[in-house]
Coordinates of C-alpha atoms and ligand atoms in Angstrom, one line a residue:
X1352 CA 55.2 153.9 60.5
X1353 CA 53.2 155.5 57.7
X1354 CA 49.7 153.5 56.4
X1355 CA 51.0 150.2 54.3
X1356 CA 48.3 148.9 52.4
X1357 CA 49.3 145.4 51.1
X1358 CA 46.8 145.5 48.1
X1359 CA 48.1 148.8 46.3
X1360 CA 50.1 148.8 43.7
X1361 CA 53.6 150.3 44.7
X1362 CA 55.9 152.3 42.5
X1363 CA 59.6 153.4 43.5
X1364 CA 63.3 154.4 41.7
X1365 CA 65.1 151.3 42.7
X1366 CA 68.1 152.5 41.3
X1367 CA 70.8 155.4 42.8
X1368 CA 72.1 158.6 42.0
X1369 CA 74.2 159.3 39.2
X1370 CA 74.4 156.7 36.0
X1371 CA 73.3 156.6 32.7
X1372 CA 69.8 154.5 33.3
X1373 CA 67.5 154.3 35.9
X1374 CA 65.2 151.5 37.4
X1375 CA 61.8 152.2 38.0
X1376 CA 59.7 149.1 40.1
X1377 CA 56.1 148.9 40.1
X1378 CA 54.6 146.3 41.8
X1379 CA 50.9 145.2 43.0
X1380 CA 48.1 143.3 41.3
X1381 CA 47.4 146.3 39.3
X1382 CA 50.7 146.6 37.8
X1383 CA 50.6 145.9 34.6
X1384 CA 46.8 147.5 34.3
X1385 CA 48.6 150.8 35.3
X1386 CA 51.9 150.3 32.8
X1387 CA 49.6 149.3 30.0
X1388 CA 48.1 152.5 30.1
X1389 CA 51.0 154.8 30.2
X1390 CA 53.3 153.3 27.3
X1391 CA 53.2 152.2 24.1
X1392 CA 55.1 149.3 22.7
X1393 CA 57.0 149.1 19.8
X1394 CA 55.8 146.5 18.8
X1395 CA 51.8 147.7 19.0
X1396 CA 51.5 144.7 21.8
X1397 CA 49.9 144.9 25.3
X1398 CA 51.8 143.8 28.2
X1399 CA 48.3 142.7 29.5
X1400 CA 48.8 139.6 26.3
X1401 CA 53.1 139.3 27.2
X1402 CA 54.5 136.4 29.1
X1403 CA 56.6 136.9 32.9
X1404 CA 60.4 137.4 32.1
X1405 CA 60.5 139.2 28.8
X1406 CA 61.6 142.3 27.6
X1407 CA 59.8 145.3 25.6
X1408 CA 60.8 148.3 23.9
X1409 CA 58.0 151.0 24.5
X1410 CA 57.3 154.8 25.0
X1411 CA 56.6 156.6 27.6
X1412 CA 53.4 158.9 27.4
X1413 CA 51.9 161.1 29.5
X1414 CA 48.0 162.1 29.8
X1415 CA 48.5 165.0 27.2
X1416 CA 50.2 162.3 24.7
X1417 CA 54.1 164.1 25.1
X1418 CA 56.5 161.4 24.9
X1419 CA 58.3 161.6 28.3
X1420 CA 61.2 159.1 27.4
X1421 CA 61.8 155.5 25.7
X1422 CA 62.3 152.4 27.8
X1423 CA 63.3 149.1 28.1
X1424 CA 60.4 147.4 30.4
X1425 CA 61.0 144.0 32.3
X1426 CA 58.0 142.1 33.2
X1427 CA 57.5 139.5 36.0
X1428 CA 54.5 137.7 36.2
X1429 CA 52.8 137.2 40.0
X1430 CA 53.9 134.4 41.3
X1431 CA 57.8 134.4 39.6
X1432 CA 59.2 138.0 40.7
X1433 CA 61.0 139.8 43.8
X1434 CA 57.7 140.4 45.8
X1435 CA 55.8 137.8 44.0
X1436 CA 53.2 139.7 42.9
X1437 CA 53.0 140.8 39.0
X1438 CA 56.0 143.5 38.7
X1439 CA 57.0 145.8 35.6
X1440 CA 60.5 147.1 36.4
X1441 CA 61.2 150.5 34.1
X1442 CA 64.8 151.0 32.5
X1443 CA 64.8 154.9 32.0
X1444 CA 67.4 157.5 31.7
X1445 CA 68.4 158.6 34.3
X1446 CA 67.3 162.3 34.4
X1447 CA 66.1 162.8 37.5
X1448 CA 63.2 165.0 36.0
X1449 CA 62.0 161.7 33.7
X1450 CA 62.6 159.6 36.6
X1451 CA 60.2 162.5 38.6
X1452 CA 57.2 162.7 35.5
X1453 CA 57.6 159.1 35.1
X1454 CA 56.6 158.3 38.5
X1455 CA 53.9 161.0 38.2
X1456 CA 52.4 159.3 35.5
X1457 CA 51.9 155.8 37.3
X1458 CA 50.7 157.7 40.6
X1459 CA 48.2 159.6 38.6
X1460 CA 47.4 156.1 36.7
X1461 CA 46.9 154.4 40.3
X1462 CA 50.0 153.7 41.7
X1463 CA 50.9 154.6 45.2
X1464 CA 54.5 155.7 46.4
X1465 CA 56.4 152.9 47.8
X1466 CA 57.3 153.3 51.4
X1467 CA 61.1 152.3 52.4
X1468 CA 61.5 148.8 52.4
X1469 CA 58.0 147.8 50.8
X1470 CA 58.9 145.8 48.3
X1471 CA 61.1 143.6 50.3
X1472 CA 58.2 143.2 53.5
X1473 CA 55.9 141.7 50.3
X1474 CA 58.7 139.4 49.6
X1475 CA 58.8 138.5 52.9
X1476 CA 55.2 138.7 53.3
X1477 CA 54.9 136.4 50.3
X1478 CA 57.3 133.4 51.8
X1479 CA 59.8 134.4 49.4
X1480 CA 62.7 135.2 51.7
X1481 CA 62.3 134.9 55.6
X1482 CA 63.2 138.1 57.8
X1483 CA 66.7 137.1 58.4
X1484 CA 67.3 137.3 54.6
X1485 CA 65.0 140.6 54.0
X1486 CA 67.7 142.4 56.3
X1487 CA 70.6 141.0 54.4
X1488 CA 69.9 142.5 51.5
X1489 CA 70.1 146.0 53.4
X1490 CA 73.4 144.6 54.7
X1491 CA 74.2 143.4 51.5
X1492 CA 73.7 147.0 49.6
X1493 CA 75.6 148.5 52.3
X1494 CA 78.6 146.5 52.0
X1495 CA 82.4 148.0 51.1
X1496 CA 84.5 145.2 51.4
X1497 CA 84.8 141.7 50.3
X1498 CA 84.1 140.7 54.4
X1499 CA 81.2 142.6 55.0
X1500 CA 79.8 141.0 51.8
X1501 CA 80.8 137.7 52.5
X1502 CA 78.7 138.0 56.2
X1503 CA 75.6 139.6 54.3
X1504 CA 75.5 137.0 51.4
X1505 CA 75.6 133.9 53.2
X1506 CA 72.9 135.7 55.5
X1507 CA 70.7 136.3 52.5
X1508 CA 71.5 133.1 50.9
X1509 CA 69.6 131.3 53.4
X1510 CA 72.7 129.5 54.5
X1511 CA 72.3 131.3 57.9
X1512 CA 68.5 130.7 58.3
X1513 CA 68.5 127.2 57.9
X1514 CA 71.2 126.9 61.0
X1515 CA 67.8 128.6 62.6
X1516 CA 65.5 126.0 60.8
X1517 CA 67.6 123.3 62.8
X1518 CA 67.9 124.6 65.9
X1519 CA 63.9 125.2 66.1
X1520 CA 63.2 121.8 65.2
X1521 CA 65.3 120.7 67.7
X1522 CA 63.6 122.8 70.0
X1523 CA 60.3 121.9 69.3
X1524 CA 61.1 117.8 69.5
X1525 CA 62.3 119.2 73.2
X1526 CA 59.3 120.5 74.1
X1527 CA 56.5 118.2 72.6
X1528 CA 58.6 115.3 74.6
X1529 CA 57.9 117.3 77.4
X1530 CA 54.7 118.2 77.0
X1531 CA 53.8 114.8 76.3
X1532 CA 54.8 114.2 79.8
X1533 CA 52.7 117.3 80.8
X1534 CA 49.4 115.6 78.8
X1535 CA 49.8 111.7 80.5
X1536 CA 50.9 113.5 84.0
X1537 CA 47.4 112.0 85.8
X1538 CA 49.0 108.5 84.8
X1539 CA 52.3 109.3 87.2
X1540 CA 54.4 108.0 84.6
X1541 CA 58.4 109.6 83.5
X1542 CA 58.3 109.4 79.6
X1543 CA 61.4 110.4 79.0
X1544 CA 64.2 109.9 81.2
X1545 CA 65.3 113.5 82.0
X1546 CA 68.9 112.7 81.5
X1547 CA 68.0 112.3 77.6
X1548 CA 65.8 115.7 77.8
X1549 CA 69.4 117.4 79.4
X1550 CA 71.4 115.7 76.8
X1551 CA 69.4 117.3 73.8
X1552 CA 68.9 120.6 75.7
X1553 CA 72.9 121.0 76.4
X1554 CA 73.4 120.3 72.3
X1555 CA 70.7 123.6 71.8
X1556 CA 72.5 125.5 74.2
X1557 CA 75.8 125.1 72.8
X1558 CA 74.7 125.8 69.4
X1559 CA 73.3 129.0 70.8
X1560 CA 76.2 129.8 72.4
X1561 CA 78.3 129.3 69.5
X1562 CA 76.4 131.4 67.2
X1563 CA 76.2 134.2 69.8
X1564 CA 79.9 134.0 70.3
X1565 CA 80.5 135.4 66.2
X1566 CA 78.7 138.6 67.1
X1567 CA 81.6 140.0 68.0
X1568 CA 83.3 139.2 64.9
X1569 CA 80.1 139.8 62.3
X1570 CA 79.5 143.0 63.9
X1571 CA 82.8 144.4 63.8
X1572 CA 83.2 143.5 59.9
X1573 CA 79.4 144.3 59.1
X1574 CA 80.9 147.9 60.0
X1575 CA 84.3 147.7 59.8
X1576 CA 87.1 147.4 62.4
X1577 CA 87.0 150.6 64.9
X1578 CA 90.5 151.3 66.0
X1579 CA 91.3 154.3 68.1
X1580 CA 95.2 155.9 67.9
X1581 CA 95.6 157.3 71.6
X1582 CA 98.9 158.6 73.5
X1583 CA 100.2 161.6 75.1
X1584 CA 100.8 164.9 71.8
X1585 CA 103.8 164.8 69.9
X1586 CA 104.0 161.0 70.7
X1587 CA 103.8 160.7 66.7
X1588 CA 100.1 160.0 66.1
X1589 CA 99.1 161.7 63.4
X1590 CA 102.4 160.7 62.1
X1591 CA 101.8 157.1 62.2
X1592 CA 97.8 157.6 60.4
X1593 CA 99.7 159.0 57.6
X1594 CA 102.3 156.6 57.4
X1595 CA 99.7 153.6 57.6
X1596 CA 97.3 155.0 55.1
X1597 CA 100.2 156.4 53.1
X1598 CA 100.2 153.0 50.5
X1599 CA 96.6 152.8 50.0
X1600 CA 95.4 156.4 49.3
X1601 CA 93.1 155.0 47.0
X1602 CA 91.5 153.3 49.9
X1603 CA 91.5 156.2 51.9
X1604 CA 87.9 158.0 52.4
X1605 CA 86.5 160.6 54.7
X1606 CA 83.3 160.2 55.7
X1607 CA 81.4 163.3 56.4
X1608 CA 81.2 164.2 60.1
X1609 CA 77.1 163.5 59.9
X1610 CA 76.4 160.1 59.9
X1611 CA 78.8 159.1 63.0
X1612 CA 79.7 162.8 63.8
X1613 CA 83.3 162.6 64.0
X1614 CA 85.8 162.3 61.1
X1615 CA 87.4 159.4 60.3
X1616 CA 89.5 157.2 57.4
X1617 CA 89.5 154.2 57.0
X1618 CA 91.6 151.6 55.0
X1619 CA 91.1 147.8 54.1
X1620 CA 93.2 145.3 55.0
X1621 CA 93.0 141.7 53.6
X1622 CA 89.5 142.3 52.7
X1623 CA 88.6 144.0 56.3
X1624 CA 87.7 147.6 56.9
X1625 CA 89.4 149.1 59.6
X1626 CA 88.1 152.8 60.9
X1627 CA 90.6 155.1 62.3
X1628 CA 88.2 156.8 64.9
X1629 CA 88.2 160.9 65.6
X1630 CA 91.2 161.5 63.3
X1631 CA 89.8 165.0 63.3
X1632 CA 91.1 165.1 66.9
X1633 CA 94.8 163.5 66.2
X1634 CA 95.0 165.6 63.4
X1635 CA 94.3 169.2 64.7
X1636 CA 97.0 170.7 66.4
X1637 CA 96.0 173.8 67.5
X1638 CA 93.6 172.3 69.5
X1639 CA 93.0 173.1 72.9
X1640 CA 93.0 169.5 74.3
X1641 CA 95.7 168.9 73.1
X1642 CA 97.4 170.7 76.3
X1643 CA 95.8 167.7 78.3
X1644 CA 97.6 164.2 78.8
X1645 CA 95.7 161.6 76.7
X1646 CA 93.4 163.9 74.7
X1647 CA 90.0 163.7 73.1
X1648 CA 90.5 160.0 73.6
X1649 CA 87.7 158.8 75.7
X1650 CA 84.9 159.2 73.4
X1651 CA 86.7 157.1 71.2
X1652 CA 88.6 154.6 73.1
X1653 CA 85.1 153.6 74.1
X1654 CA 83.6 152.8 70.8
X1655 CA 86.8 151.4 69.4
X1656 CA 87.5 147.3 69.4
X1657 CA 91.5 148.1 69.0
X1658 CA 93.5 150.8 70.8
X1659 CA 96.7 152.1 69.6
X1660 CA 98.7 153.4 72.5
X1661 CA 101.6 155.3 71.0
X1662 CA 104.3 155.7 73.3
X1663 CA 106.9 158.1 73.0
X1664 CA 109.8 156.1 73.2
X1665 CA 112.2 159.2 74.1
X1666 CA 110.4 160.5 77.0
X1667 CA 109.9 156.9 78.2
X1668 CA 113.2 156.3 78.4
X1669 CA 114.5 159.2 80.2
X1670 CA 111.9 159.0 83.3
X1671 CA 113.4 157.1 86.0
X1672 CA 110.8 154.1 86.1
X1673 CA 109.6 153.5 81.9
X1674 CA 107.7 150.4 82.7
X1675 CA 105.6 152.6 85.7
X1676 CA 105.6 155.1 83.0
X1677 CA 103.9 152.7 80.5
X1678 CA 101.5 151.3 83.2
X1679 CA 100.2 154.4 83.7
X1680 CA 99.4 155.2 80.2
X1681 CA 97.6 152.1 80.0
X1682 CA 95.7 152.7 83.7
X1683 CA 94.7 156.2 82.6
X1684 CA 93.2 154.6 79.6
X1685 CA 90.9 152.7 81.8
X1686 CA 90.1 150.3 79.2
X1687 CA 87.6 147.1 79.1
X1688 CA 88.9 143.8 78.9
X1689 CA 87.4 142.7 76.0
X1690 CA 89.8 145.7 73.6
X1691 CA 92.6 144.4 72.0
X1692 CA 95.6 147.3 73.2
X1693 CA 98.5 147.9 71.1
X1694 CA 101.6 149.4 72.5
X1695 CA 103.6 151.0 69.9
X1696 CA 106.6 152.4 70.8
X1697 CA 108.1 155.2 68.8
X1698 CA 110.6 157.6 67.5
X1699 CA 113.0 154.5 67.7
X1700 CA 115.7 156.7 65.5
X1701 CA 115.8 159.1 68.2
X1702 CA 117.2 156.8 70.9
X1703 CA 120.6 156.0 71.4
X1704 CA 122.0 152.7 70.7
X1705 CA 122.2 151.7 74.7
X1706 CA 118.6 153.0 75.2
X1707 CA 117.4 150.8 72.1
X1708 CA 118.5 147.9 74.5
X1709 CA 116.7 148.6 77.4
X1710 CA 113.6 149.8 75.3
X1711 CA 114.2 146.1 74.0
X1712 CA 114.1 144.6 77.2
X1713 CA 110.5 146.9 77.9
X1714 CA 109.0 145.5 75.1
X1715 CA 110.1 141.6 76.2
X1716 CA 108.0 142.7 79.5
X1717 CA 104.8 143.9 78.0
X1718 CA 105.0 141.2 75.1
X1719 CA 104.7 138.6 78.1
X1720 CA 102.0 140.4 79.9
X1721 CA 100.0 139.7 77.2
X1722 CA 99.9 143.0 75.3
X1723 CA 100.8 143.5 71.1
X1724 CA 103.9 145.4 70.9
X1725 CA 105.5 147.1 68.5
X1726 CA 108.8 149.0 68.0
X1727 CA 108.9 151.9 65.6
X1728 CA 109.8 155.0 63.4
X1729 CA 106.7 156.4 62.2
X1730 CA 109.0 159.2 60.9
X1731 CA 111.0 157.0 58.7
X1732 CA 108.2 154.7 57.9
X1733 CA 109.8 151.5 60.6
X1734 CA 107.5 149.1 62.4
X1735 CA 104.0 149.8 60.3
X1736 CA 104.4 146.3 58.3
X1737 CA 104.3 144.9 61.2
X1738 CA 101.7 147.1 63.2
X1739 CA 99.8 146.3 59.9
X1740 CA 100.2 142.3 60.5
X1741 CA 99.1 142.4 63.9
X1742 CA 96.2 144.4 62.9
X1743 CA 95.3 141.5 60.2
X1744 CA 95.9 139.1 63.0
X1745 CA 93.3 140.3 65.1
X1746 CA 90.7 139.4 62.5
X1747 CA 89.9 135.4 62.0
X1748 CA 88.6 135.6 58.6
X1749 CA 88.8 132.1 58.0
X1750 CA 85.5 131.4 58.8
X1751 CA 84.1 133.7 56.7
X1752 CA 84.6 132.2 52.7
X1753 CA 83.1 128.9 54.1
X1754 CA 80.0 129.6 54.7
X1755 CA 79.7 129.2 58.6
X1756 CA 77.2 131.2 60.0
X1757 CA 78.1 134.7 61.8
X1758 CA 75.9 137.1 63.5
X1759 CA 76.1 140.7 62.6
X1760 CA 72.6 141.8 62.9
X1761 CA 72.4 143.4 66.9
X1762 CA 68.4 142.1 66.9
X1763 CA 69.5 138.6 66.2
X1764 CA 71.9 138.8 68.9
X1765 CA 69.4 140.4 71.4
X1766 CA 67.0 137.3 70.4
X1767 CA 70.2 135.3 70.6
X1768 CA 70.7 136.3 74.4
X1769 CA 67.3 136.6 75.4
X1770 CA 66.7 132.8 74.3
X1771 CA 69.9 131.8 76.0
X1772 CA 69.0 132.8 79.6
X1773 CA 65.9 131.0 79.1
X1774 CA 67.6 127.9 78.2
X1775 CA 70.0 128.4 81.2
X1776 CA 66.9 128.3 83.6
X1777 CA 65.2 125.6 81.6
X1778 CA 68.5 123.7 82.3
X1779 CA 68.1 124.6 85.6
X1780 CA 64.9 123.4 86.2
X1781 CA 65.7 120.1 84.6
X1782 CA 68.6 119.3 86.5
X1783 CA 66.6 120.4 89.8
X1784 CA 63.6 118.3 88.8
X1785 CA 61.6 121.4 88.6
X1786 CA 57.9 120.5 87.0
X1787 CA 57.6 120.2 83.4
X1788 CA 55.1 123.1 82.7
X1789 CA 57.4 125.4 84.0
X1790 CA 60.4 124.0 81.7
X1791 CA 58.1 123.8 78.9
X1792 CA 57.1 127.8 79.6
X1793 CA 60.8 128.7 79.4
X1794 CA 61.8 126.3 76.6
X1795 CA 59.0 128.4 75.1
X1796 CA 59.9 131.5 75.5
X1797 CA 63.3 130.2 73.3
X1798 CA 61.6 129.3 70.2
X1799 CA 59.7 133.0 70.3
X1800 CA 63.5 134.2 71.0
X1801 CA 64.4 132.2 68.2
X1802 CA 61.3 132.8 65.8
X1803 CA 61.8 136.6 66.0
X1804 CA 64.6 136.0 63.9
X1805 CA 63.9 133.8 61.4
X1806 CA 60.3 135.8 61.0
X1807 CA 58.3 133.0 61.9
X1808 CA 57.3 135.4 64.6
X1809 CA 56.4 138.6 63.9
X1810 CA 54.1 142.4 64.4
X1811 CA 53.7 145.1 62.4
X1812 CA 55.7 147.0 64.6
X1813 CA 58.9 144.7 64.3
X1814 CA 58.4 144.6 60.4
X1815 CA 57.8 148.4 60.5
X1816 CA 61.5 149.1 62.6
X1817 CA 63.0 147.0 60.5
X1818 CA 62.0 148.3 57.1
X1819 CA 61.9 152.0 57.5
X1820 CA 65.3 151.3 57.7
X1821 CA 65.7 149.9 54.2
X1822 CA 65.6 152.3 51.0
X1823 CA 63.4 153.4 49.1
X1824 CA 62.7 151.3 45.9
X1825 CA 64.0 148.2 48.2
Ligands
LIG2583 P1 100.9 163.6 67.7 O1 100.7 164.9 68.4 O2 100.9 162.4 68.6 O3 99.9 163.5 66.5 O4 102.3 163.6 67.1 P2 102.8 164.0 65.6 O5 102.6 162.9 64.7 O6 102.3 165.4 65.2 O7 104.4 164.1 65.8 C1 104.9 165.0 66.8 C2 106.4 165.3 66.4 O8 107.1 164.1 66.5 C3 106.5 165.8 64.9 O9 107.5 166.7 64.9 C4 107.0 164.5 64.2 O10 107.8 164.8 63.1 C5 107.8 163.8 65.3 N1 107.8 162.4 65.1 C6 106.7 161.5 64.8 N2 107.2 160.3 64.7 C7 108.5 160.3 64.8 C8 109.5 159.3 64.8 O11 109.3 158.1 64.5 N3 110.8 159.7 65.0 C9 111.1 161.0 65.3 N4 112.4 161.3 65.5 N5 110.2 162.0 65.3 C10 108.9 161.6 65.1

């Protein structure tokens, strides 16, 4: 992490590429000092004599006197704005060379570059949002849907932190009973009765459990649903991606192999993003792997949450055993136990009418064993309403639009697990009567677990991971 010092005053494009206007933050004790001296208001006034929250119509100037560009300037007065300190926010246009000499002009006037995420740490820094809220509003500017929005708004609304708030004050009654007992242990006397001390400690440890239990969920909307279409070529694949992305084209976006160095589309469904994973590898038919069983599928079969096993439902039929057939599709899959599978079975217009029925009577099998089936003609468009529904149906989103609290952030959940095992051998030690400075190191060790979270406990270096991960101008 680059130098951060707290005292300079910052200055940053806040705004993104493209548009009409653009926002230029300044922020630091100095900040209206440094604006003063680079604009003139309209109205001949300083903003040195304005009041926080108003608006002013000025010019830009820089050291030679050339007009760079008119602006609307917002001003926050230190204590009442985003870091807390005094801020002048800069409506420009959006050129990017006035947006360049503009930020020119405050640097030579004093200001210092902003480094990603530096307004936001002096929010934080200033009380004005703990850290669990600072990295909701990354999640919240990288949202695309309306469930990846919901997660990152209640998170940054506070709604999540205070579930945080209760569960360390909880802790902390724990401990100081305890360590009460700790203080008065000369006197051979049993405070609390330990059966009290359990009690209270199994109500923290189901709460942790529960909020480590939405991880799976908040994680998987925080980046959308990874689903990955698998099954032996020609089973209809690629046929089936169009078909299901056919209706919302406009939805439909490939994202450049860079970022997460494969290709892939996705499409939202009732408000959740679902990626198709490697679509670049169902889609290219000249491809070599193609010549190999399942192909190209490992890679993402591993990183997806739902598998699509497309079954050719022509060649399944003719082999002498098609349920052996489909078990082995699944076994070479080799899949974990926590992936929803899908078994589609397809090119249902090819079969005849008697080898519909016993196709039928396969699916009854595998529907009982547990697996999502689902019958179908990608070719003629059959079977993706439901494949769609079942894909919906994987997805509780009830939980989402009333505010419960859902864990997307993986740093929360690491804090999450780490401050579960030590309540697991605090609970141990209480139930084996094990001596209470030992329960009251590990019942400890939970409330750092817990504090990393919130912020309450912090280092430059967690602050510094966290940040450079936030924008510019954030
Ligand atoms: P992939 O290799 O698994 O991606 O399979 P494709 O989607 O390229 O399809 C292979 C062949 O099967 C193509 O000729 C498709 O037109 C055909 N096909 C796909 N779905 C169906 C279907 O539902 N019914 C029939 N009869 N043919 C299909």
């Amino acid at each position: 992490m680059e130098m951060r010092d707290n005292n300079d005053t910052i200055v940053a494009v806040a705004s993104g590429v493209g548009g009409a206007i653009a926002i230029i933050r300044v922020s630091g004790d100095k900040a209206i000092e440094i604006c003063d001296s680079v604009t003139r208001c309209r109205s001949h006034k300083r903003l040195a004599d304005a009041k926080g929250y108003t608006l002013h119509y000025a010019d830009i100037v820089d050291e030679s006197g050339r007009i760079v560009d008119d602006v609307i300037i917002s001003l926050f007065r230190n204590p009442v704005s985003y870091t807390g300190e005094d801020m002048v926010e800069f409506s420009c246009h959006a050129s990017s060379y006035i947006q360049k000499e503009i930020l020119n002009i405050l640097v030579n006037n004093g200001a210092r570059v902003a480094l990603a995420g530096e307004f936001t740490i002096r929010a934080f820094l200033a009380g004005k949002l703990d850290l669990s809220q600072a990295e909701a509003i990354a999640d919240m500017i990288a949202s695309t849907d309306k469930a990846s929005h919901a997660v990152a708004s209640n998170q940054m609304r506070g709604g999540y932190s205070s579930d945080f708030i209760d569960l360390r004050s909880k802790l902390v009654e724990l401990i100081s009973l305890i360590e009460l007992e700790l203080d008065f242990s000369e006197e051979d006397v049993e405070f609390v009765d330990r059966g009290a001390l359990l009690n209270i400690l199994e109500q923290i440890i189901f709460k942790v459990d529960t909020l480590k239990s939405t991880f799976s969920l908040g994680n998987a909307l925080k980046d959308g649903i990874a689903v990955a279409i698998v099954g032996s070529p020609n089973a209809g694949k690629s046929t089936l991606l169009n078909a299901i992305l056919k209706d919302d084209r406009a939805m439909v976006s490939d994202i450049a192999g860079t970022t997460r160095d494969v290709i892939e589309e996705s499409l939202t469904l009732n408000d959740v993003r679902y990626r198709f994973l490697d679509t670049a590898g169902i889609r290219s038919t000249d491809d070599k792997l193609e010549q190999m069983g399942i192909q190209r599928t490992f890679s993402s079969i591993e990183k997806a949450q739902v598998v699509i096993l497309m079954i050719d439902s022509v060649e399944c039929i003719s082999v002498e055993s098609p349920q052996g057939y489909v078990n082995s599709l699944i076994d070479a899959l080799d899949l974990d136990s926590d992936k929803e599978v899908i078994l589609v079975f397809n090119k249902l217009d090819s079969l005849a009418k008697i080898e519909v029925e016993a196709m039928k009577l396969l699916e009854t099998t595998f529907s009982t064993n547990g697996y999502s089936v689902v019958s179908m003609s990608a070719k003629q468009g059959v079977g993706i309403d439901l494949l769609r529904d079942i894909l919906i149906d994987l997805v509780d989103t009830s939980k989402l639009y009333t505010g419960c609290t859902i864990v997307s952030n993986a740093r929360h959940y690491d804090a999450l697990n780490s401050a579960f095992k030590s309540l697991e051998i605090a609970k141990q030690s209480l139930i084996n009567n094990i001596s209470s400075d030992l329960l009251s190191q590990d019942l400890r060790e939970v409330l750092h677990n817990l504090g990393l979270i919130t912020g309450d406990i912090t280092t430059d270096d967690i602050l510094g991971s966290i940040f450079s991960k936030f924008c510019i101008g954030k």
